[in-house]
Amino acid sequence: MKEIAASLGLAKVSPGAFGNGVIATKGEILTSTSPITGEALGQVQCADAQSYEQVIKEAQDVFLEWRKVPAPVRGELVRKIGEALRDSKHSLGKLVSAEMGKILPEGEGEIQEAIDIADFAVGLSRQLYGKTMHSERRDHRMYEQWHPLGIVGVITAFNFPAAVWAWNSMIAAVCGDVVLWKPSELTPLTAVAINSVCREVAKDSGFEGVFSLLVGSGPELGQKMSADKRIPLISATGSCRMGRSVAKTVGERLGRCILELGGNNAVTVLPDANLDLVMSGVLFGAVGTAGQRCTSIRRALVDQSIYDTFVERLRSAYKQVRIGNPLEKGILMGPLINEAAVASYRAAIEKAVQEGGEVVFGGKVLSGMPSSLYVEPTIIKAHAGMSLLKEETFAPILYVVPVKDLDEAIHLNNDVPQGLSSSIFTRDLSSTERFLSASGSDCGIANVNMGTSGAEIGGAFGGEKDTGGGREAGSDSWKQYMRRQTSCINFGKDLPLAQGIVFS
Ligand code: NAD
């Protein structure tokens, strides 16, 4: 596996601070371990206080010039970055899989997502539209325009070590911002490798420092960025616990943040659903990425008339899942990220049983695997009163809850602190519309006849309530990365006041 890192030009100990070039640091050495085998993939020298200051200073300087570059020209740089990512898709995808533990098609899929958002951002660079309004005053014109914001601090989670950075950075770059990335301490090599690809391209245009990077070994670096007034926008992806801390710190200095936090996603299955679709959707949603997606299906709310059939068919589908080294062909599920994740898996199953749940598939940590982090995907027959149903356990555990009708399903779908993704399987138009209506699902994502995970970059991505309310990627998410300015121009000879006020 070390060859993967070497093929991307990663040194034995990679530097962990990049601004307008490599910045010297004397920070601690962080070792990145692959969950697949437990072996060390490489090391990174973390940023220290001095390199932090240097990176911020360089980012500020680069911003002063970058903001003046016409947006379509900024788009041209992003287009070239997309091309470079295309060229390295296979090796970067492999590194994502090796460092995070997801199967290779998903590792490559993350780089594809980065390419897709780059393409999107290129088009966007010619569409940063502002509105023109009719002024109520004679011989006046009013309009709004969007200006670059400054340094965008991007704090990312381990489970999407490439894509989440790309959603933020490609958009921020065409908006005229500079990006400061703080990756998860569990996936620093992916960050160093991706950042190198981008900076190599940006160097040719003289704007290497648009994409800077700081690696830390724990939450401290993210906390420092959150408190730093020189970073007007923090976009943070991770647990609700992290989001609460970031929101408080950024709020205290009246900065802005985009929060993309935990999910607790449910799929509703009605009696008229096409069960073939249901099985494929639930299998990918609950087992894919070993249940370590923010949009993974955690709860299945199944009409009681088809509950037993659903559980039986799902058990058969789970039996087919091949678990093992995610870099091997045909494997559908790799390991969890670390021992803490395995401990949460065990604890959740124990608690579920204590609360009256019944494990009908899986429930065990596997022995004889390449590392101690492989677990069985698990199905638990559950009931609506279980407190565990309100928590996100970042593991492949699915709680199947019987419901008497759509109203109860919608109630349970919404009766959790989080509000990221949801879906319904039905062929009935009224049920579909009810689920999507104002009194239906309260989540940021609501799908029909598909699972809760696997969002496309074209839509705005994010969720409500404890998920943080942020939106990233497509649609008009770009507006958060810019500052809005409303201007009124008087081209007449008088100075009329708004609301007809006479001041003389
Ligand atoms: P985590 O919260 O442990 O860490 C995420 C990032 O935040 C890391 O870079 C970490 O160093 C940093 N961090 C931690 N505490 C911080 C603090 N107090 N201040 C500033 N930064 C801090 O999350 P994780 O285990 O890496 O990722 C899994 C979680 O992320 C899950 O809850 C998952 O649902 C969520 N997630 C959400 C989305 C989304 O778009 N909604 C996407 C991916 C993951």
PDB file of N, CA, C and O and ligand atoms in Angstrom, residues 155-160 167 182-185 218-219 222-223 226 237-239 241-242 245-246 260-263 294 392 394 420 461 467, ligand 1:
ATOM      1  N   ILE A 155     -12.865  22.838   6.854  1.00  0.00           N
ATOM      2  CA  ILE A 155     -12.529  21.759   7.806  1.00  0.00           C
ATOM      3  C   ILE A 155     -13.293  20.516   7.348  1.00  0.00           C
ATOM      4  O   ILE A 155     -14.516  20.561   7.204  1.00  0.00           O
ATOM      5  N   THR A 156     -12.570  19.427   7.091  1.00  0.00           N
ATOM      6  CA  THR A 156     -13.258  18.265   6.521  1.00  0.00           C
ATOM      7  C   THR A 156     -13.183  17.030   7.430  1.00  0.00           C
ATOM      8  O   THR A 156     -12.313  16.910   8.284  1.00  0.00           O
ATOM      9  N   ALA A 157     -14.140  16.117   7.194  1.00  0.00           N
ATOM     10  CA  ALA A 157     -14.264  14.878   7.967  1.00  0.00           C
ATOM     11  C   ALA A 157     -13.477  13.760   7.269  1.00  0.00           C
ATOM     12  O   ALA A 157     -13.135  13.878   6.093  1.00  0.00           O
ATOM     13  N   PHE A 158     -13.277  12.661   7.996  1.00  0.00           N
ATOM     14  CA  PHE A 158     -12.468  11.569   7.429  1.00  0.00           C
ATOM     15  C   PHE A 158     -13.179  10.814   6.322  1.00  0.00           C
ATOM     16  O   PHE A 158     -12.552  10.226   5.451  1.00  0.00           O
ATOM     17  N   ASN A 159     -14.536  10.810   6.360  1.00  0.00           N
ATOM     18  CA  ASN A 159     -15.239   9.845   5.503  1.00  0.00           C
ATOM     19  C   ASN A 159     -15.356  10.283   4.045  1.00  0.00           C
ATOM     20  O   ASN A 159     -15.575   9.451   3.176  1.00  0.00           O
ATOM     21  N   PHE A 160     -15.246  11.578   3.791  1.00  0.00           N
ATOM     22  CA  PHE A 160     -15.139  12.066   2.407  1.00  0.00           C
ATOM     23  C   PHE A 160     -13.893  12.945   2.333  1.00  0.00           C
ATOM     24  O   PHE A 160     -13.979  14.170   2.283  1.00  0.00           O
ATOM     25  N   TRP A 167     -16.030  20.268  -3.165  1.00  0.00           N
ATOM     26  CA  TRP A 167     -17.303  21.014  -3.218  1.00  0.00           C
ATOM     27  C   TRP A 167     -17.069  22.460  -2.805  1.00  0.00           C
ATOM     28  O   TRP A 167     -17.629  23.378  -3.387  1.00  0.00           O
ATOM     29  N   LYS A 182      -8.200  22.392   6.194  1.00  0.00           N
ATOM     30  CA  LYS A 182      -7.738  21.613   7.339  1.00  0.00           C
ATOM     31  C   LYS A 182      -8.422  20.249   7.266  1.00  0.00           C
ATOM     32  O   LYS A 182      -9.591  20.090   7.613  1.00  0.00           O
ATOM     33  N   PRO A 183      -7.705  19.245   6.787  1.00  0.00           N
ATOM     34  CA  PRO A 183      -8.329  17.926   6.635  1.00  0.00           C
ATOM     35  C   PRO A 183      -8.429  17.194   7.969  1.00  0.00           C
ATOM     36  O   PRO A 183      -7.843  17.612   8.970  1.00  0.00           O
ATOM     37  N   SER A 184      -9.135  16.080   7.952  1.00  0.00           N
ATOM     38  CA  SER A 184      -9.207  15.223   9.139  1.00  0.00           C
ATOM     39  C   SER A 184      -7.823  14.671   9.454  1.00  0.00           C
ATOM     40  O   SER A 184      -7.060  14.323   8.546  1.00  0.00           O
ATOM     41  N   GLU A 185      -7.519  14.559  10.716  1.00  0.00           N
ATOM     42  CA  GLU A 185      -6.231  13.990  11.137  1.00  0.00           C
ATOM     43  C   GLU A 185      -6.140  12.514  10.750  1.00  0.00           C
ATOM     44  O   GLU A 185      -5.070  11.922  10.792  1.00  0.00           O
ATOM     45  N   GLY A 218      -5.265  16.998  15.676  1.00  0.00           N
ATOM     46  CA  GLY A 218      -6.462  16.902  16.511  1.00  0.00           C
ATOM     47  C   GLY A 218      -7.347  18.102  16.275  1.00  0.00           C
ATOM     48  O   GLY A 218      -7.179  18.814  15.277  1.00  0.00           O
ATOM     49  N   PRO A 219      -8.293  18.357  17.179  1.00  0.00           N
ATOM     50  CA  PRO A 219      -9.260  19.446  16.962  1.00  0.00           C
ATOM     51  C   PRO A 219      -8.667  20.857  17.101  1.00  0.00           C
ATOM     52  O   PRO A 219      -9.276  21.816  16.647  1.00  0.00           O
ATOM     53  N   GLY A 222      -8.456  23.239  14.005  1.00  0.00           N
ATOM     54  CA  GLY A 222      -9.785  23.695  13.569  1.00  0.00           C
ATOM     55  C   GLY A 222     -10.351  24.734  14.521  1.00  0.00           C
ATOM     56  O   GLY A 222     -11.002  25.692  14.111  1.00  0.00           O
ATOM     57  N   GLN A 223     -10.086  24.541  15.809  1.00  0.00           N
ATOM     58  CA  GLN A 223     -10.562  25.517  16.806  1.00  0.00           C
ATOM     59  C   GLN A 223      -9.887  26.867  16.599  1.00  0.00           C
ATOM     60  O   GLN A 223     -10.512  27.916  16.669  1.00  0.00           O
ATOM     61  N   SER A 226     -11.358  28.545  13.643  1.00  0.00           N
ATOM     62  CA  SER A 226     -12.709  29.044  13.938  1.00  0.00           C
ATOM     63  C   SER A 226     -12.661  30.378  14.674  1.00  0.00           C
ATOM     64  O   SER A 226     -13.542  31.225  14.508  1.00  0.00           O
ATOM     65  N   THR A 237     -17.295  20.393   8.076  1.00  0.00           N
ATOM     66  CA  THR A 237     -18.019  19.141   7.886  1.00  0.00           C
ATOM     67  C   THR A 237     -17.554  18.146   8.939  1.00  0.00           C
ATOM     68  O   THR A 237     -16.350  17.929   9.088  1.00  0.00           O
ATOM     69  N   GLY A 238     -18.480  17.549   9.663  1.00  0.00           N
ATOM     70  CA  GLY A 238     -18.110  16.569  10.680  1.00  0.00           C
ATOM     71  C   GLY A 238     -19.268  16.315  11.630  1.00  0.00           C
ATOM     72  O   GLY A 238     -20.436  16.500  11.269  1.00  0.00           O
ATOM     73  N   SER A 239     -18.938  15.916  12.834  1.00  0.00           N
ATOM     74  CA  SER A 239     -19.956  15.526  13.810  1.00  0.00           C
ATOM     75  C   SER A 239     -20.726  16.753  14.329  1.00  0.00           C
ATOM     76  O   SER A 239     -20.245  17.889  14.248  1.00  0.00           O
ATOM     77  N   ARG A 241     -21.174  17.380  17.373  1.00  0.00           N
ATOM     78  CA  ARG A 241     -20.366  17.895  18.494  1.00  0.00           C
ATOM     79  C   ARG A 241     -19.389  18.951  17.989  1.00  0.00           C
ATOM     80  O   ARG A 241     -19.280  20.045  18.537  1.00  0.00           O
ATOM     81  N   MET A 242     -18.695  18.630  16.900  1.00  0.00           N
ATOM     82  CA  MET A 242     -17.745  19.580  16.309  1.00  0.00           C
ATOM     83  C   MET A 242     -18.484  20.843  15.837  1.00  0.00           C
ATOM     84  O   MET A 242     -18.056  21.963  16.081  1.00  0.00           O
ATOM     85  N   SER A 245     -19.312  23.349  18.519  1.00  0.00           N
ATOM     86  CA  SER A 245     -18.129  24.085  18.976  1.00  0.00           C
ATOM     87  C   SER A 245     -17.755  25.160  17.938  1.00  0.00           C
ATOM     88  O   SER A 245     -17.508  26.320  18.288  1.00  0.00           O
ATOM     89  N   VAL A 246     -17.748  24.784  16.666  1.00  0.00           N
ATOM     90  CA  VAL A 246     -17.380  25.739  15.609  1.00  0.00           C
ATOM     91  C   VAL A 246     -18.391  26.891  15.566  1.00  0.00           C
ATOM     92  O   VAL A 246     -18.011  28.069  15.514  1.00  0.00           O
ATOM     93  N   GLU A 260     -21.989  21.329   7.952  1.00  0.00           N
ATOM     94  CA  GLU A 260     -22.476  20.083   7.328  1.00  0.00           C
ATOM     95  C   GLU A 260     -22.201  18.971   8.326  1.00  0.00           C
ATOM     96  O   GLU A 260     -21.103  18.424   8.380  1.00  0.00           O
ATOM     97  N   LEU A 261     -23.225  18.643   9.144  1.00  0.00           N
ATOM     98  CA  LEU A 261     -22.961  17.777  10.298  1.00  0.00           C
ATOM     99  C   LEU A 261     -23.674  16.432  10.188  1.00  0.00           C
ATOM    100  O   LEU A 261     -24.097  16.036   9.096  1.00  0.00           O
ATOM    101  N   GLY A 262     -23.784  15.769  11.307  1.00  0.00           N
ATOM    102  CA  GLY A 262     -24.264  14.385  11.297  1.00  0.00           C
ATOM    103  C   GLY A 262     -25.678  14.211  10.768  1.00  0.00           C
ATOM    104  O   GLY A 262     -26.500  15.125  10.790  1.00  0.00           O
ATOM    105  N   GLY A 263     -25.960  13.003  10.309  1.00  0.00           N
ATOM    106  CA  GLY A 263     -27.293  12.674   9.809  1.00  0.00           C
ATOM    107  C   GLY A 263     -27.846  11.479  10.571  1.00  0.00           C
ATOM    108  O   GLY A 263     -27.132  10.815  11.323  1.00  0.00           O
ATOM    109  N   CYS A 294     -22.454  10.340   5.809  1.00  0.00           N
ATOM    110  CA  CYS A 294     -23.401  11.163   6.569  1.00  0.00           C
ATOM    111  C   CYS A 294     -24.817  10.858   6.113  1.00  0.00           C
ATOM    112  O   CYS A 294     -25.772  11.020   6.863  1.00  0.00           O
ATOM    113  N   GLU A 392     -26.810   9.041  15.895  1.00  0.00           N
ATOM    114  CA  GLU A 392     -26.077   8.577  14.711  1.00  0.00           C
ATOM    115  C   GLU A 392     -24.904   7.707  15.185  1.00  0.00           C
ATOM    116  O   GLU A 392     -24.002   8.193  15.860  1.00  0.00           O
ATOM    117  N   PHE A 394     -21.854   5.775  13.618  1.00  0.00           N
ATOM    118  CA  PHE A 394     -21.214   5.791  12.303  1.00  0.00           C
ATOM    119  C   PHE A 394     -20.688   4.404  11.944  1.00  0.00           C
ATOM    120  O   PHE A 394     -19.489   4.130  11.932  1.00  0.00           O
ATOM    121  N   LEU A 420     -30.766  15.441   7.841  1.00  0.00           N
ATOM    122  CA  LEU A 420     -29.999  15.482   6.589  1.00  0.00           C
ATOM    123  C   LEU A 420     -30.769  14.890   5.406  1.00  0.00           C
ATOM    124  O   LEU A 420     -31.231  15.600   4.536  1.00  0.00           O
ATOM    125  N   PHE A 461     -26.454  20.657  -1.269  1.00  0.00           N
ATOM    126  CA  PHE A 461     -26.341  19.526  -0.351  1.00  0.00           C
ATOM    127  C   PHE A 461     -26.258  20.012   1.088  1.00  0.00           C
ATOM    128  O   PHE A 461     -25.440  20.884   1.404  1.00  0.00           O
ATOM    129  N   THR A 467     -28.120  18.909  11.895  1.00  0.00           N
ATOM    130  CA  THR A 467     -27.202  18.730  10.749  1.00  0.00           C
ATOM    131  C   THR A 467     -26.550  20.071  10.392  1.00  0.00           C
ATOM    132  O   THR A 467     -25.562  20.099   9.653  1.00  0.00           O
TER     133      THR A 467
HETATM  134  P1  NAD B   1     -15.284  14.933  13.526  1.00  0.00           P
HETATM  135  O1  NAD B   1     -16.289  15.922  13.988  1.00  0.00           O
HETATM  136  O2  NAD B   1     -14.625  14.090  14.530  1.00  0.00           O
HETATM  137  O3  NAD B   1     -14.107  15.697  12.734  1.00  0.00           O
HETATM  138  C1  NAD B   1     -14.360  16.447  11.569  1.00  0.00           C
HETATM  139  C2  NAD B   1     -13.309  17.529  11.411  1.00  0.00           C
HETATM  140  O4  NAD B   1     -13.498  18.514  12.419  1.00  0.00           O
HETATM  141  C3  NAD B   1     -11.867  17.050  11.560  1.00  0.00           C
HETATM  142  O5  NAD B   1     -11.069  17.738  10.634  1.00  0.00           O
HETATM  143  C4  NAD B   1     -11.525  17.450  12.997  1.00  0.00           C
HETATM  144  O6  NAD B   1     -10.150  17.658  13.211  1.00  0.00           O
HETATM  145  C5  NAD B   1     -12.279  18.739  13.124  1.00  0.00           C
HETATM  146  N1  NAD B   1     -12.677  19.103  14.499  1.00  0.00           N
HETATM  147  C6  NAD B   1     -13.028  18.281  15.491  1.00  0.00           C
HETATM  148  N2  NAD B   1     -13.404  18.998  16.573  1.00  0.00           N
HETATM  149  C7  NAD B   1     -13.281  20.306  16.222  1.00  0.00           C
HETATM  150  C8  NAD B   1     -13.529  21.539  16.902  1.00  0.00           C
HETATM  151  N3  NAD B   1     -13.956  21.566  18.158  1.00  0.00           N
HETATM  152  N4  NAD B   1     -13.308  22.689  16.239  1.00  0.00           N
HETATM  153  C9  NAD B   1     -12.893  22.692  14.965  1.00  0.00           C
HETATM  154  N5  NAD B   1     -12.619  21.555  14.277  1.00  0.00           N
HETATM  155  C10 NAD B   1     -12.822  20.374  14.899  1.00  0.00           C
HETATM  156  O7  NAD B   1     -16.014  14.042  12.421  1.00  0.00           O
HETATM  157  P2  NAD B   1     -15.487  12.736  11.656  1.00  0.00           P
HETATM  158  O8  NAD B   1     -15.497  11.582  12.589  1.00  0.00           O
HETATM  159  O9  NAD B   1     -14.239  13.052  10.903  1.00  0.00           O
HETATM  160  O10 NAD B   1     -16.637  12.542  10.552  1.00  0.00           O
HETATM  161  C11 NAD B   1     -17.830  11.862  10.765  1.00  0.00           C
HETATM  162  C12 NAD B   1     -18.970  12.822  11.044  1.00  0.00           C
HETATM  163  O11 NAD B   1     -19.053  13.782   9.998  1.00  0.00           O
HETATM  164  C13 NAD B   1     -20.309  12.138  11.062  1.00  0.00           C
HETATM  165  O12 NAD B   1     -21.097  12.688  12.088  1.00  0.00           O
HETATM  166  C14 NAD B   1     -20.897  12.450   9.701  1.00  0.00           C
HETATM  167  O13 NAD B   1     -22.294  12.375   9.631  1.00  0.00           O
HETATM  168  C15 NAD B   1     -20.386  13.839   9.489  1.00  0.00           C
HETATM  169  N6  NAD B   1     -20.355  14.215   8.067  1.00  0.00           N
HETATM  170  C16 NAD B   1     -21.302  15.088   7.619  1.00  0.00           C
HETATM  171  C17 NAD B   1     -21.349  15.419   6.269  1.00  0.00           C
HETATM  172  C18 NAD B   1     -22.392  16.363   5.745  1.00  0.00           C
HETATM  173  O14 NAD B   1     -22.221  16.855   4.634  1.00  0.00           O
HETATM  174  N7  NAD B   1     -23.466  16.648   6.461  1.00  0.00           N
HETATM  175  C19 NAD B   1     -20.400  14.884   5.389  1.00  0.00           C
HETATM  176  C20 NAD B   1     -19.442  14.015   5.895  1.00  0.00           C
HETATM  177  C21 NAD B   1     -19.439  13.686   7.248  1.00  0.00           C
END
